[in-house]
């Protein structure tokens, strides 16, 4: 949660920082603020509310601020309500130091009490972060320390997770940044430096980047040079990499919202996820992470464990079905946020797959670390190159879906499911099973078929207008369609704020049917295949109770005509994959319902894209 940025160079910092916060807004957006060094003072501007980064931009663009060094922050509240008072940057007691912070300072109460008692400190916010500014200033007051030394000494008192950016009036040409468990990246341009929580938010002027590591303290100088504490110039050069986000890739372009842009990007995203990984001629799957050692571990393992949160957990449920069907290896799927509590049993014969679009979800990282502590091989599936997950896993598969900025995960989900199908096929190969040619072709055809599904936009838009006032939504499917019904319900919950639930079709009669009454829309995934007859019975049960069914069926199938209120056709595909084609229907419906209900579709209330706190 929260996004940090910073600028040190020759240009005026304020507007650059505010633009950076707009690009980082998906990480948190309940308030935003920037601080720049203006002569002998630190000037701070803050705004509150969902559009705070944009409002901040408007405000500072109209001012004549000359400062060329500064820091910025988008907040997603943890300690203290969302308000201007709690927005970052936070000033120290003497107003010499300003700090932005992402993470949680576990011992802030003790530190606050100590500062109040010993330094007579009086705090201005309810946040845990503010103590950092006070601690750093206290170190500066003690003696002739550099800003870097003061940050270093102050952090020795701190327990918890952090990425911070610090400026100080005594050192007007510097930003000091530090990281422990929260991402922070330095962007390098011509004679200027940027600091950001996410590479995708770097401006086009940054052509090189250096990812900070846990424990790093880095000083960024206004002349474009930076220094990593305790590291040589050679180490620093080794860290520099090309920025791999294409200019414009993470901007809105002609689209009204990121969510719609990313839904429509799915065919391309899926093509990128599958590219070079399916060899139709040899009926095989190629995945670079299957080194001889990884292959050996999969050959001898007797269980795969998949961990993830939210949408990534639901893709894991689909992955379980693929791995068990294709490779006949048992799979457990665990919510990463619950993994520790289950006191998991490790036998030494399991392999873990951790799934996270962002690669920064604290729960998923912690679950993976727990398994690694027990010597378990953990492969990561992530969209973010160089993310914490990618750095800490024991190998992994990138989705290559391109930056996903809307809070609702869309293209990453379909790519995750496709990648899990690939992994399942690879494990099947390792276990000596032949992969059916029709299945490989079916997977390969999904990107083009998604294009066909996306043509239903107008039909789905009309449905949104019809059901915008529905009391609730019920989504259901059987077999491969079941996890996708759960994911569909999550989309309807987080974007248009519906009370929406996903169920296995067979479970309806065990409780959820009680939710059905006149006019309640139920979305049923009913492709041709082994479960079709039973699903049709479920649809009849809903209709008999006066519910209205939107049925997602195989193209040309008329079995539900005259029974369902609305039928949406999905292209013919193998039973294993056709339900993936249902996913954009839920996504588009959620998007248009969100618009109908005047919700902020890219930044739904109370949520953030990267959940870096437990
Ligand atoms: O980045 P991750 O995949 O680890 O994120 C996990 C969840 O926070 C995420 O999928 C969340 O549920 C989305 N908002 C769903 O659209």
Coordinates of C-alpha atoms and ligand atoms in Angstrom, one line a residue:
X1 CA 0.0 0.0 0.0
X2 CA 1.0 3.6 -0.4
X3 CA 3.2 5.0 -3.2
X4 CA 6.4 7.0 -2.8
X5 CA 8.1 9.2 -5.2
X6 CA 11.0 11.6 -5.2
X7 CA 12.9 13.9 -7.6
X8 CA 16.4 15.4 -7.5
X9 CA 17.7 17.3 -10.5
X10 CA 17.6 20.6 -12.3
X11 CA 13.9 20.8 -13.1
X12 CA 11.2 22.1 -10.8
X13 CA 10.2 19.2 -8.6
X14 CA 6.6 19.9 -7.6
X15 CA 4.8 19.1 -10.8
X16 CA 7.1 16.1 -11.5
X17 CA 6.3 14.7 -8.1
X18 CA 2.5 15.2 -8.5
X19 CA 2.5 13.5 -11.9
X20 CA 4.4 10.6 -10.4
X21 CA 1.7 10.3 -7.7
X22 CA -1.0 10.2 -10.4
X23 CA 0.9 7.3 -12.0
X24 CA 1.2 5.6 -8.6
X25 CA -2.3 6.3 -7.5
X26 CA -3.5 2.7 -7.9
X27 CA -1.3 1.8 -4.8
X28 CA -3.4 4.0 -2.5
X29 CA -5.3 7.2 -3.0
X30 CA -7.1 8.3 0.2
X31 CA -4.8 11.3 0.4
X32 CA -1.6 12.6 -1.3
X33 CA 1.1 15.1 -0.5
X34 CA 4.4 16.4 -1.7
X35 CA 7.3 18.3 0.0
X36 CA 10.0 20.3 -1.8
X37 CA 12.9 22.2 -0.5
X38 CA 12.3 25.9 -1.2
X39 CA 15.3 27.9 0.0
X40 CA 15.6 27.5 3.8
X41 CA 12.2 25.9 4.2
X42 CA 10.4 22.7 3.3
X43 CA 7.1 23.5 1.6
X44 CA 4.4 20.9 1.9
X45 CA 1.1 20.5 -0.1
X46 CA -1.5 17.9 0.8
X47 CA -4.9 16.8 -0.5
X48 CA -7.5 14.4 0.8
X49 CA -9.9 12.1 -1.2
X50 CA -10.0 9.7 -4.1
X51 CA -8.7 12.3 -6.6
X52 CA -6.1 13.7 -4.3
X53 CA -3.1 13.2 -6.7
X54 CA -4.9 15.0 -9.6
X55 CA -6.0 17.8 -7.3
X56 CA -2.5 18.1 -6.0
X57 CA -1.2 18.3 -9.5
X58 CA -3.6 21.2 -10.4
X59 CA -2.7 23.0 -7.2
X60 CA 1.1 22.9 -7.6
X61 CA 1.0 23.5 -11.4
X62 CA -0.5 26.9 -10.6
X63 CA 2.3 27.9 -8.2
X64 CA 5.8 29.3 -8.7
X65 CA 7.7 26.7 -6.7
X66 CA 11.4 26.7 -7.5
X67 CA 12.6 23.7 -5.5
X68 CA 14.3 21.0 -7.5
X69 CA 14.5 18.4 -4.8
X70 CA 11.4 16.8 -3.2
X71 CA 9.4 13.8 -2.1
X72 CA 5.8 12.7 -2.6
X73 CA 3.4 10.1 -1.3
X74 CA 0.0 8.5 -1.9
X75 CA -1.6 7.2 1.2
X76 CA -3.7 4.1 2.0
X77 CA -4.6 4.6 5.6
X78 CA -3.4 2.0 8.2
X79 CA -2.7 4.1 11.3
X80 CA -4.9 7.1 11.5
X81 CA -8.0 8.1 9.4
X82 CA -7.6 9.3 5.9
X83 CA -7.2 13.1 6.3
X84 CA -4.9 15.9 5.4
X85 CA -3.5 15.8 8.9
X86 CA -2.4 12.2 8.5
X87 CA -1.3 12.6 4.8
X88 CA 2.4 12.4 4.2
X89 CA 5.0 14.0 4.0
X90 CA 5.4 14.4 7.7
X91 CA 7.6 17.1 9.2
X92 CA 9.9 16.7 12.2
X93 CA 9.4 18.7 15.3
X94 CA 11.8 21.5 14.2
X95 CA 10.5 21.2 10.6
X96 CA 14.0 20.5 9.2
X97 CA 13.2 17.0 8.1
X98 CA 10.3 15.7 5.9
X99 CA 9.6 12.0 5.5
X100 CA 7.4 9.8 3.3
X101 CA 6.9 6.2 4.4
X102 CA 5.3 3.1 3.0
X103 CA 4.9 0.2 5.5
X104 CA 4.2 -0.1 9.1
X105 CA 6.4 0.8 12.1
X106 CA 5.6 -1.9 14.6
X107 CA 7.1 -0.2 17.6
X108 CA 5.9 3.4 16.8
X109 CA 3.9 3.6 20.1
X110 CA 7.0 3.0 22.2
X111 CA 9.1 5.4 20.0
X112 CA 6.4 8.1 20.2
X113 CA 6.3 7.8 24.0
X114 CA 10.1 7.9 24.2
X115 CA 10.2 11.0 22.0
X116 CA 7.4 12.7 24.0
X117 CA 9.1 11.9 27.3
X118 CA 12.7 12.7 26.4
X119 CA 12.4 15.3 23.7
X120 CA 9.2 16.9 24.7
X121 CA 7.9 16.1 21.2
X122 CA 4.4 17.0 20.2
X123 CA 3.1 15.0 17.3
X124 CA 0.8 16.5 14.7
X125 CA -0.7 13.3 13.2
X126 CA -2.0 9.9 14.3
X127 CA 0.3 8.0 12.0
X128 CA 3.1 5.6 12.8
X129 CA 5.2 7.2 10.1
X130 CA 5.6 10.6 11.8
X131 CA 8.1 9.2 14.4
X132 CA 10.6 8.7 11.6
X133 CA 10.9 12.4 10.9
X134 CA 11.3 13.1 14.7
X135 CA 13.9 10.3 15.1
X136 CA 16.0 11.5 12.2
X137 CA 15.9 15.1 13.4
X138 CA 16.9 14.0 16.9
X139 CA 20.0 12.2 15.4
X140 CA 20.9 15.4 13.5
X141 CA 20.6 17.4 16.7
X142 CA 22.9 15.1 18.5
X143 CA 26.0 15.9 16.4
X144 CA 27.5 16.6 13.1
X145 CA 26.0 13.7 11.2
X146 CA 25.3 13.6 7.5
X147 CA 21.7 13.1 6.5
X148 CA 22.5 9.5 5.5
X149 CA 24.1 8.8 8.9
X150 CA 21.2 10.3 10.7
X151 CA 18.8 8.1 8.7
X152 CA 20.9 5.1 9.4
X153 CA 21.1 5.7 13.1
X154 CA 17.4 6.5 13.4
X155 CA 16.4 3.3 11.6
X156 CA 18.4 1.3 14.1
X157 CA 15.6 2.1 16.6
X158 CA 12.8 1.1 14.2
X159 CA 11.1 -2.3 13.9
X160 CA 8.8 -3.0 11.0
X161 CA 8.5 -2.7 7.3
X162 CA 9.4 0.4 5.4
X163 CA 10.3 2.2 2.3
X164 CA 11.1 5.8 3.1
X165 CA 12.2 9.0 1.4
X166 CA 13.7 11.8 3.5
X167 CA 14.6 15.4 2.7
X168 CA 16.2 18.0 5.1
X169 CA 16.8 21.7 4.9
X170 CA 20.4 21.2 6.1
X171 CA 21.1 19.1 3.0
X172 CA 19.0 20.8 0.3
X173 CA 20.6 18.9 -2.6
X174 CA 19.8 15.4 -1.3
X175 CA 17.1 12.8 -0.8
X176 CA 17.9 9.8 1.4
X177 CA 15.9 6.7 0.7
X178 CA 15.9 3.4 2.7
X179 CA 14.1 0.1 2.3
X180 CA 13.1 -2.9 4.4
X181 CA 10.5 -5.2 2.9
X182 CA 8.8 -2.5 0.7
X183 CA 9.7 -1.8 -2.9
X184 CA 11.7 1.2 -3.9
X185 CA 13.4 1.9 -7.2
X186 CA 15.8 4.6 -8.4
X187 CA 15.2 5.9 -11.9
X188 CA 18.3 7.5 -13.6
X189 CA 17.9 10.1 -16.3
X190 CA 20.3 12.7 -17.8
X191 CA 21.6 14.6 -14.7
X192 CA 18.5 13.8 -12.7
X193 CA 17.2 11.1 -10.4
X194 CA 13.7 9.7 -9.6
X195 CA 12.6 7.7 -6.7
X196 CA 9.5 5.5 -7.0
X197 CA 7.6 2.5 -5.5
X198 CA 7.0 1.1 -8.9
X199 CA 9.0 1.1 -12.1
X200 CA 5.8 1.6 -14.1
X201 CA 5.5 5.0 -12.6
X202 CA 8.9 6.2 -13.8
X203 CA 8.7 9.0 -16.3
X204 CA 10.2 8.5 -19.8
X205 CA 13.2 10.6 -18.9
X206 CA 14.4 7.7 -16.7
X207 CA 16.1 5.2 -18.9
X208 CA 18.0 3.3 -16.3
X209 CA 16.9 1.9 -12.9
X210 CA 18.4 0.4 -9.8
X211 CA 16.1 -1.6 -7.5
X212 CA 16.9 -1.0 -3.9
X213 CA 17.4 -4.1 -1.7
X214 CA 16.4 -4.6 1.9
X215 CA 18.8 -2.8 4.2
X216 CA 19.9 -0.3 1.5
X217 CA 20.3 3.3 2.3
X218 CA 20.7 5.4 -0.8
X219 CA 21.5 9.1 -1.2
X220 CA 20.2 10.8 -4.3
X221 CA 22.0 14.0 -5.2
X222 CA 20.6 16.9 -7.2
X223 CA 23.5 16.6 -9.7
X224 CA 22.2 13.2 -10.9
X225 CA 24.7 11.1 -8.9
X226 CA 23.6 8.5 -6.2
X227 CA 25.4 6.6 -3.6
X228 CA 24.5 3.3 -1.9
X229 CA 25.7 3.2 1.7
X230 CA 28.4 0.6 2.2
X231 CA 28.6 -0.3 -1.5
X232 CA 31.3 0.6 -4.1
X233 CA 30.8 2.4 -7.4
X234 CA 31.2 -1.0 -9.1
X235 CA 28.4 -2.6 -7.1
X236 CA 26.2 0.4 -8.0
X237 CA 26.9 0.0 -11.7
X238 CA 26.1 -3.7 -11.5
X239 CA 22.7 -2.8 -10.2
X240 CA 21.8 -0.5 -13.1
X241 CA 19.4 -2.0 -15.5
X242 CA 17.4 -0.7 -18.5
X243 CA 13.8 0.4 -17.7
X244 CA 11.7 -2.2 -19.4
X245 CA 8.3 -0.5 -19.3
X246 CA 7.6 1.0 -22.8
X247 CA 6.8 4.7 -22.7
X248 CA 3.0 5.1 -22.6
X249 CA 2.4 1.5 -21.7
X250 CA 1.2 2.5 -18.2
X251 CA -0.7 5.6 -19.3
X252 CA -4.4 5.7 -20.2
X253 CA -4.1 6.7 -23.9
X254 CA -7.5 7.0 -25.5
X255 CA -9.2 4.9 -22.9
X256 CA -11.7 6.3 -20.4
X257 CA -10.4 4.2 -17.5
X258 CA -7.5 1.8 -16.8
X259 CA -9.9 -1.0 -16.0
X260 CA -11.5 -0.9 -19.5
X261 CA -8.0 -0.5 -21.1
X262 CA -6.8 -3.6 -19.2
X263 CA -9.9 -5.7 -20.0
X264 CA -9.5 -4.9 -23.6
X265 CA -5.8 -5.7 -23.5
X266 CA -6.4 -9.3 -22.5
X267 CA -6.0 -10.9 -25.9
X268 CA -2.6 -9.3 -26.3
X269 CA -1.7 -10.0 -22.6
X270 CA -2.5 -13.6 -23.1
X271 CA -0.5 -13.8 -26.3
X272 CA 2.5 -12.5 -24.4
X273 CA 1.9 -15.0 -21.6
X274 CA 1.8 -17.9 -24.1
X275 CA 4.4 -16.7 -26.6
X276 CA 7.2 -19.2 -27.2
X277 CA 5.9 -21.5 -24.5
X278 CA 3.7 -23.8 -26.6
X279 CA 5.4 -26.0 -29.1
X280 CA 2.5 -27.4 -31.2
X281 CA 4.8 -29.3 -33.5
X282 CA 6.4 -31.3 -30.7
X283 CA 3.3 -31.3 -28.5
X284 CA 5.3 -29.8 -25.6
X285 CA 5.4 -26.9 -23.3
X286 CA 8.5 -24.9 -22.7
X287 CA 9.1 -22.9 -19.5
X288 CA 12.5 -21.5 -18.7
X289 CA 12.1 -22.0 -14.9
X290 CA 12.1 -25.8 -15.2
X291 CA 15.8 -26.2 -14.7
X292 CA 17.1 -29.8 -14.1
X293 CA 16.8 -29.2 -10.4
X294 CA 13.2 -27.8 -10.5
X295 CA 12.3 -30.7 -12.9
X296 CA 13.7 -33.2 -10.4
X297 CA 11.8 -31.7 -7.6
X298 CA 8.5 -31.9 -9.6
X299 CA 9.3 -35.5 -10.5
X300 CA 9.7 -36.5 -6.9
X301 CA 7.1 -34.3 -5.3
X302 CA 3.8 -35.8 -4.1
X303 CA 1.9 -32.6 -3.6
X304 CA 1.8 -29.1 -5.0
X305 CA 0.7 -26.2 -2.8
X306 CA -0.6 -23.0 -4.4
X307 CA -0.8 -19.8 -2.4
X308 CA -2.3 -16.4 -3.3
X309 CA -4.8 -13.7 -2.2
X310 CA -7.9 -12.4 -3.8
X311 CA -7.9 -12.9 -7.6
X312 CA -4.6 -14.7 -7.5
X313 CA -6.1 -17.2 -5.1
X314 CA -9.0 -17.8 -7.5
X315 CA -6.6 -18.4 -10.4
X316 CA -4.9 -20.9 -8.0
X317 CA -8.2 -22.8 -7.7
X318 CA -8.3 -23.1 -11.5
X319 CA -4.6 -24.2 -11.4
X320 CA -5.4 -27.0 -9.0
X321 CA -7.9 -28.4 -11.5
X322 CA -5.4 -28.3 -14.3
X323 CA -2.5 -29.8 -12.4
X324 CA -4.7 -32.6 -10.9
X325 CA -6.3 -33.3 -14.3
X326 CA -3.3 -33.1 -16.6
X327 CA -0.5 -34.3 -14.3
X328 CA -2.5 -36.3 -11.7
X329 CA -0.5 -34.7 -8.8
X330 CA -2.6 -33.7 -5.8
X331 CA -2.8 -29.9 -5.2
X332 CA -3.8 -27.9 -2.1
X333 CA -4.7 -24.3 -2.6
X334 CA -4.3 -22.0 0.4
X335 CA -5.3 -18.4 1.0
X336 CA -1.9 -16.8 1.7
X337 CA -3.5 -14.6 4.4
X338 CA -4.5 -17.8 6.3
X339 CA -1.4 -19.9 5.6
X340 CA 0.5 -19.2 8.8
X341 CA -2.6 -19.8 11.0
X342 CA -3.0 -23.3 9.5
X343 CA 0.4 -24.3 10.9
X344 CA 1.1 -26.1 7.6
X345 CA 2.6 -29.5 7.6
X346 CA 5.7 -29.9 5.4
X347 CA 6.8 -33.3 4.4
X348 CA 9.8 -32.3 2.3
X349 CA 8.0 -33.7 -0.8
X350 CA 6.0 -30.6 -1.8
X351 CA 6.5 -27.8 -4.2
X352 CA 4.9 -24.4 -3.7
X353 CA 3.6 -22.1 -6.4
X354 CA 3.1 -18.5 -5.1
X355 CA 0.9 -16.3 -7.3
X356 CA 0.9 -12.5 -7.1
X357 CA 0.3 -10.1 -9.9
X358 CA 2.2 -7.3 -8.1
X359 CA 4.8 -9.6 -6.5
X360 CA 4.5 -7.4 -3.4
X361 CA 1.5 -8.8 -1.5
X362 CA 2.8 -9.1 2.1
X363 CA 0.6 -12.1 2.9
X364 CA 1.8 -14.0 -0.2
X365 CA 5.4 -13.2 0.4
X366 CA 5.2 -14.2 4.0
X367 CA 3.5 -17.5 3.2
X368 CA 6.3 -18.2 0.6
X369 CA 9.0 -17.3 3.1
X370 CA 7.5 -19.7 5.6
X371 CA 7.6 -22.6 3.1
X372 CA 11.1 -21.6 2.1
X373 CA 12.2 -21.7 5.8
X374 CA 11.1 -25.3 5.7
X375 CA 13.3 -26.0 2.7
X376 CA 10.4 -26.1 0.2
X377 CA 11.1 -25.2 -3.4
X378 CA 8.9 -22.1 -4.2
X379 CA 8.1 -21.0 -7.7
X380 CA 6.6 -17.6 -8.3
X381 CA 4.1 -16.5 -10.8
X382 CA 4.1 -12.8 -11.1
X383 CA 3.5 -9.9 -13.5
X384 CA 6.1 -7.6 -12.1
X385 CA 9.6 -8.1 -13.3
X386 CA 12.1 -7.7 -10.5
X387 CA 9.4 -7.5 -7.8
X388 CA 10.0 -8.8 -4.3
X389 CA 8.4 -12.1 -5.2
X390 CA 10.5 -12.5 -8.3
X391 CA 13.6 -11.8 -6.4
X392 CA 12.9 -14.1 -3.5
X393 CA 11.3 -17.1 -5.3
X394 CA 13.4 -20.1 -6.3
X395 CA 12.5 -19.6 -10.0
X396 CA 9.3 -18.6 -11.6
X397 CA 7.2 -17.6 -14.6
X398 CA 6.4 -14.0 -15.6
X399 CA 3.0 -13.3 -17.0
X400 CA 4.2 -10.5 -19.3
X401 CA 0.7 -9.0 -19.2
X402 CA 2.1 -5.5 -19.1
X403 CA 1.4 -3.0 -16.2
X404 CA -1.9 -3.5 -14.5
X405 CA -3.0 -0.3 -12.8
X406 CA -6.7 -0.5 -12.1
X407 CA -7.3 -1.9 -8.7
X408 CA -9.4 -4.7 -10.1
X409 CA -7.2 -7.4 -11.5
X410 CA -8.3 -8.3 -15.0
X411 CA -5.7 -9.2 -17.6
X412 CA -3.4 -10.6 -14.9
X413 CA -6.1 -13.1 -13.9
X414 CA -6.6 -14.5 -17.4
X415 CA -2.9 -14.6 -17.9
X416 CA -2.4 -16.4 -14.5
X417 CA -4.9 -19.1 -15.4
X418 CA -3.3 -19.6 -18.8
X419 CA 0.2 -19.8 -17.2
X420 CA -1.1 -22.3 -14.6
X421 CA -2.4 -24.4 -17.5
X422 CA 1.1 -24.3 -19.0
X423 CA 2.7 -25.3 -15.7
X424 CA 0.2 -28.1 -15.3
X425 CA 1.1 -29.4 -18.8
X426 CA 4.8 -29.1 -18.0
X427 CA 4.3 -31.2 -14.8
X428 CA 2.3 -33.7 -16.8
X429 CA 5.3 -34.0 -19.2
X430 CA 7.7 -34.5 -16.4
X431 CA 5.5 -37.3 -15.1
X432 CA 5.6 -38.9 -18.5
X433 CA 2.1 -38.0 -19.6
X434 CA 1.3 -37.0 -23.1
X435 CA -0.4 -33.7 -23.7
X436 CA -3.4 -33.9 -25.9
X437 CA -2.8 -31.9 -29.1
X438 CA -6.4 -30.5 -29.0
X439 CA -5.7 -29.1 -25.5
X440 CA -2.5 -27.4 -26.6
X441 CA -4.3 -26.0 -29.6
X442 CA -7.2 -24.9 -27.4
X443 CA -4.8 -23.0 -25.1
X444 CA -3.1 -21.5 -28.1
X445 CA -6.4 -20.2 -29.5
X446 CA -7.5 -18.4 -26.4
X447 CA -6.2 -15.0 -27.3
X448 CA -8.1 -14.8 -30.6
X449 CA -11.2 -16.2 -28.9
X450 CA -11.0 -13.5 -26.2
X451 CA -11.2 -11.0 -28.9
X452 CA -14.5 -12.4 -30.0
X453 CA -15.9 -12.3 -26.4
X454 CA -14.9 -8.7 -26.1
X455 CA -17.2 -7.9 -29.0
X456 CA -20.1 -8.4 -26.6
X457 CA -19.4 -5.1 -25.0
X458 CA -22.7 -3.4 -26.1
X459 CA -24.8 -6.4 -24.9
X460 CA -23.1 -6.3 -21.5
X461 CA -23.4 -2.5 -21.3
X462 CA -27.2 -2.9 -21.7
X463 CA -27.3 -5.5 -19.0
X464 CA -25.5 -3.1 -16.7
X465 CA -28.2 -0.5 -17.3
X466 CA -30.9 -3.1 -16.6
X467 CA -29.4 -4.5 -13.4
X468 CA -27.8 -1.4 -11.9
X469 CA -30.3 -1.4 -9.0
X470 CA -30.3 -5.2 -8.4
X471 CA -30.3 -6.2 -4.7
X472 CA -27.4 -8.6 -5.2
X473 CA -25.8 -10.9 -7.7
X474 CA -25.3 -14.7 -7.5
X475 CA -22.7 -16.3 -9.8
X476 CA -22.3 -20.0 -10.2
X477 CA -20.6 -22.7 -12.3
X478 CA -19.3 -26.3 -11.9
X479 CA -15.9 -27.8 -12.5
X480 CA -13.6 -25.5 -14.3
X481 CA -16.2 -22.8 -14.2
X482 CA -16.5 -22.7 -10.4
X483 CA -13.3 -20.7 -9.6
X484 CA -14.2 -18.3 -12.4
X485 CA -17.7 -17.7 -10.8
X486 CA -15.9 -16.8 -7.6
X487 CA -13.6 -14.4 -9.4
X488 CA -16.6 -12.9 -11.3
X489 CA -18.4 -12.3 -8.0
X490 CA -15.2 -10.6 -6.6
X491 CA -15.3 -8.2 -9.5
X492 CA -19.0 -7.4 -9.0
X493 CA -18.2 -6.7 -5.3
X494 CA -15.1 -4.5 -5.6
X495 CA -16.1 -2.3 -8.5
X496 CA -19.9 -1.6 -8.4
X497 CA -20.1 -2.5 -4.7
X498 CA -22.7 -5.3 -5.1
X499 CA -23.3 -7.9 -2.5
X500 CA -22.1 -10.6 -5.0
X501 CA -21.2 -14.2 -4.2
X502 CA -19.8 -17.0 -6.3
X503 CA -20.8 -20.6 -5.8
X504 CA -20.3 -24.1 -7.1
X505 CA -23.6 -24.9 -8.9
X506 CA -24.1 -28.0 -6.8
X507 CA -24.0 -25.9 -3.7
X508 CA -27.0 -23.6 -4.6
X509 CA -29.5 -25.9 -3.0
X510 CA -27.4 -26.1 0.2
X511 CA -28.0 -22.5 1.1
X512 CA -27.5 -19.8 -1.6
X513 CA -30.9 -20.5 -3.2
X514 CA -32.3 -18.5 -0.3
X515 CA -30.8 -15.4 -1.8
X516 CA -32.9 -15.8 -5.0
X517 CA -36.1 -13.8 -5.2
X518 CA -38.0 -11.8 -7.9
X519 CA -35.5 -10.0 -10.1
X520 CA -32.3 -11.1 -8.5
X521 CA -29.8 -11.7 -11.3
X522 CA -27.8 -14.9 -11.3
X523 CA -25.0 -15.4 -13.7
X524 CA -24.5 -19.0 -14.7
X525 CA -21.6 -20.4 -16.7
X526 CA -23.1 -23.2 -18.7
X527 CA -20.8 -24.3 -21.5
X528 CA -21.4 -27.6 -23.3
X529 CA -19.7 -30.4 -21.5
X530 CA -20.1 -32.9 -18.7
X531 CA -21.7 -30.5 -16.3
X532 CA -24.2 -28.9 -18.7
X533 CA -27.2 -30.9 -17.8
X534 CA -26.8 -30.3 -14.1
X535 CA -26.1 -26.6 -14.7
X536 CA -29.3 -26.4 -16.7
X537 CA -31.2 -27.9 -13.7
X538 CA -29.6 -25.2 -11.5
X539 CA -30.7 -22.5 -13.9
X540 CA -34.3 -23.9 -13.8
X541 CA -34.2 -23.9 -10.0
X542 CA -33.2 -20.2 -10.0
X543 CA -35.9 -19.3 -12.6
X544 CA -38.5 -21.3 -10.6
X545 CA -37.8 -18.9 -7.7
X546 CA -38.3 -15.9 -9.9
X547 CA -34.6 -15.1 -10.3
X548 CA -33.3 -13.8 -13.6
X549 CA -30.5 -15.8 -15.2
X550 CA -27.8 -14.4 -17.4
X551 CA -26.4 -17.6 -19.0
X552 CA -22.9 -17.9 -20.6
X553 CA -23.2 -20.7 -23.1
X554 CA -21.2 -22.2 -25.9
X555 CA -21.8 -20.5 -29.2
X556 CA -24.9 -21.8 -31.0
X557 CA -26.2 -23.7 -28.0
X558 CA -29.9 -23.0 -27.6
X559 CA -30.6 -25.2 -24.6
X560 CA -31.3 -22.2 -22.4
X561 CA -33.2 -20.1 -24.9
X562 CA -36.5 -19.2 -23.4
X563 CA -35.3 -20.2 -19.9
X564 CA -32.6 -17.7 -19.2
X565 CA -33.4 -14.0 -19.3
X566 CA -30.2 -13.3 -21.3
X567 CA -27.8 -15.6 -23.1
X568 CA -24.2 -14.6 -23.9
X569 CA -22.4 -16.9 -26.3
X570 CA -18.8 -17.9 -25.8
X571 CA -16.7 -19.3 -28.6
X572 CA -16.4 -23.1 -28.8
X573 CA -13.3 -24.3 -26.9
X574 CA -12.2 -27.4 -24.9
X575 CA -14.1 -27.9 -21.7
X576 CA -10.9 -27.1 -19.7
X577 CA -10.6 -23.6 -21.2
X578 CA -14.0 -22.3 -22.3
X579 CA -14.8 -20.9 -18.8
X580 CA -11.7 -18.6 -19.1
X581 CA -13.7 -17.0 -22.0
X582 CA -16.5 -16.2 -19.5
X583 CA -14.1 -14.0 -17.4
X584 CA -14.3 -10.8 -19.5
X585 CA -18.1 -10.9 -19.3
X586 CA -17.9 -10.5 -15.6
X587 CA -15.2 -7.9 -15.9
X588 CA -17.1 -5.8 -18.4
X589 CA -20.4 -6.1 -16.5
X590 CA -18.6 -5.0 -13.3
X591 CA -17.0 -2.1 -15.2
X592 CA -20.3 -0.8 -16.7
X593 CA -22.3 -1.4 -13.5
X594 CA -19.6 0.7 -11.8
X595 CA -20.1 3.5 -14.2
X596 CA -23.9 3.2 -13.9
X597 CA -23.6 3.4 -10.1
X598 CA -21.2 6.3 -10.4
X599 CA -18.4 4.4 -8.7
X600 CA -14.7 5.2 -9.2
X601 CA -13.9 2.1 -11.3
X602 CA -10.2 2.5 -11.2
X603 CA -9.9 3.4 -7.6
X604 CA -12.7 1.7 -5.7
X605 CA -13.3 2.9 -2.2
X606 CA -11.2 1.6 0.7
X607 CA -9.0 -0.6 -1.6
X608 CA -5.5 -0.4 -3.1
X609 CA -3.7 -2.3 -5.8
X610 CA -0.7 -3.5 -3.9
X611 CA -1.4 -4.8 -0.4
X612 CA 2.0 -4.6 1.3
X613 CA 0.7 -4.8 4.8
X614 CA -0.6 -8.0 6.5
Ligands
LIG1 O1 -0.9 -8.5 -6.5 P1 -1.6 -9.7 -6.0 O2 -2.0 -10.6 -7.1 O3 -0.8 -10.5 -5.0 O4 -2.9 -9.2 -5.3 C1 -3.8 -10.0 -4.6 C2 -5.1 -9.3 -4.4 O5 -4.9 -8.2 -3.5 C3 -5.8 -8.9 -5.6 O6 -5.9 -9.9 -6.5 C4 -7.1 -8.3 -5.3 O7 -8.0 -9.2 -4.8 C5 -7.7 -7.5 -6.5 N1 -8.2 -6.2 -6.2 C6 -8.8 -8.3 -7.2 O8 -9.3 -7.6 -8.3

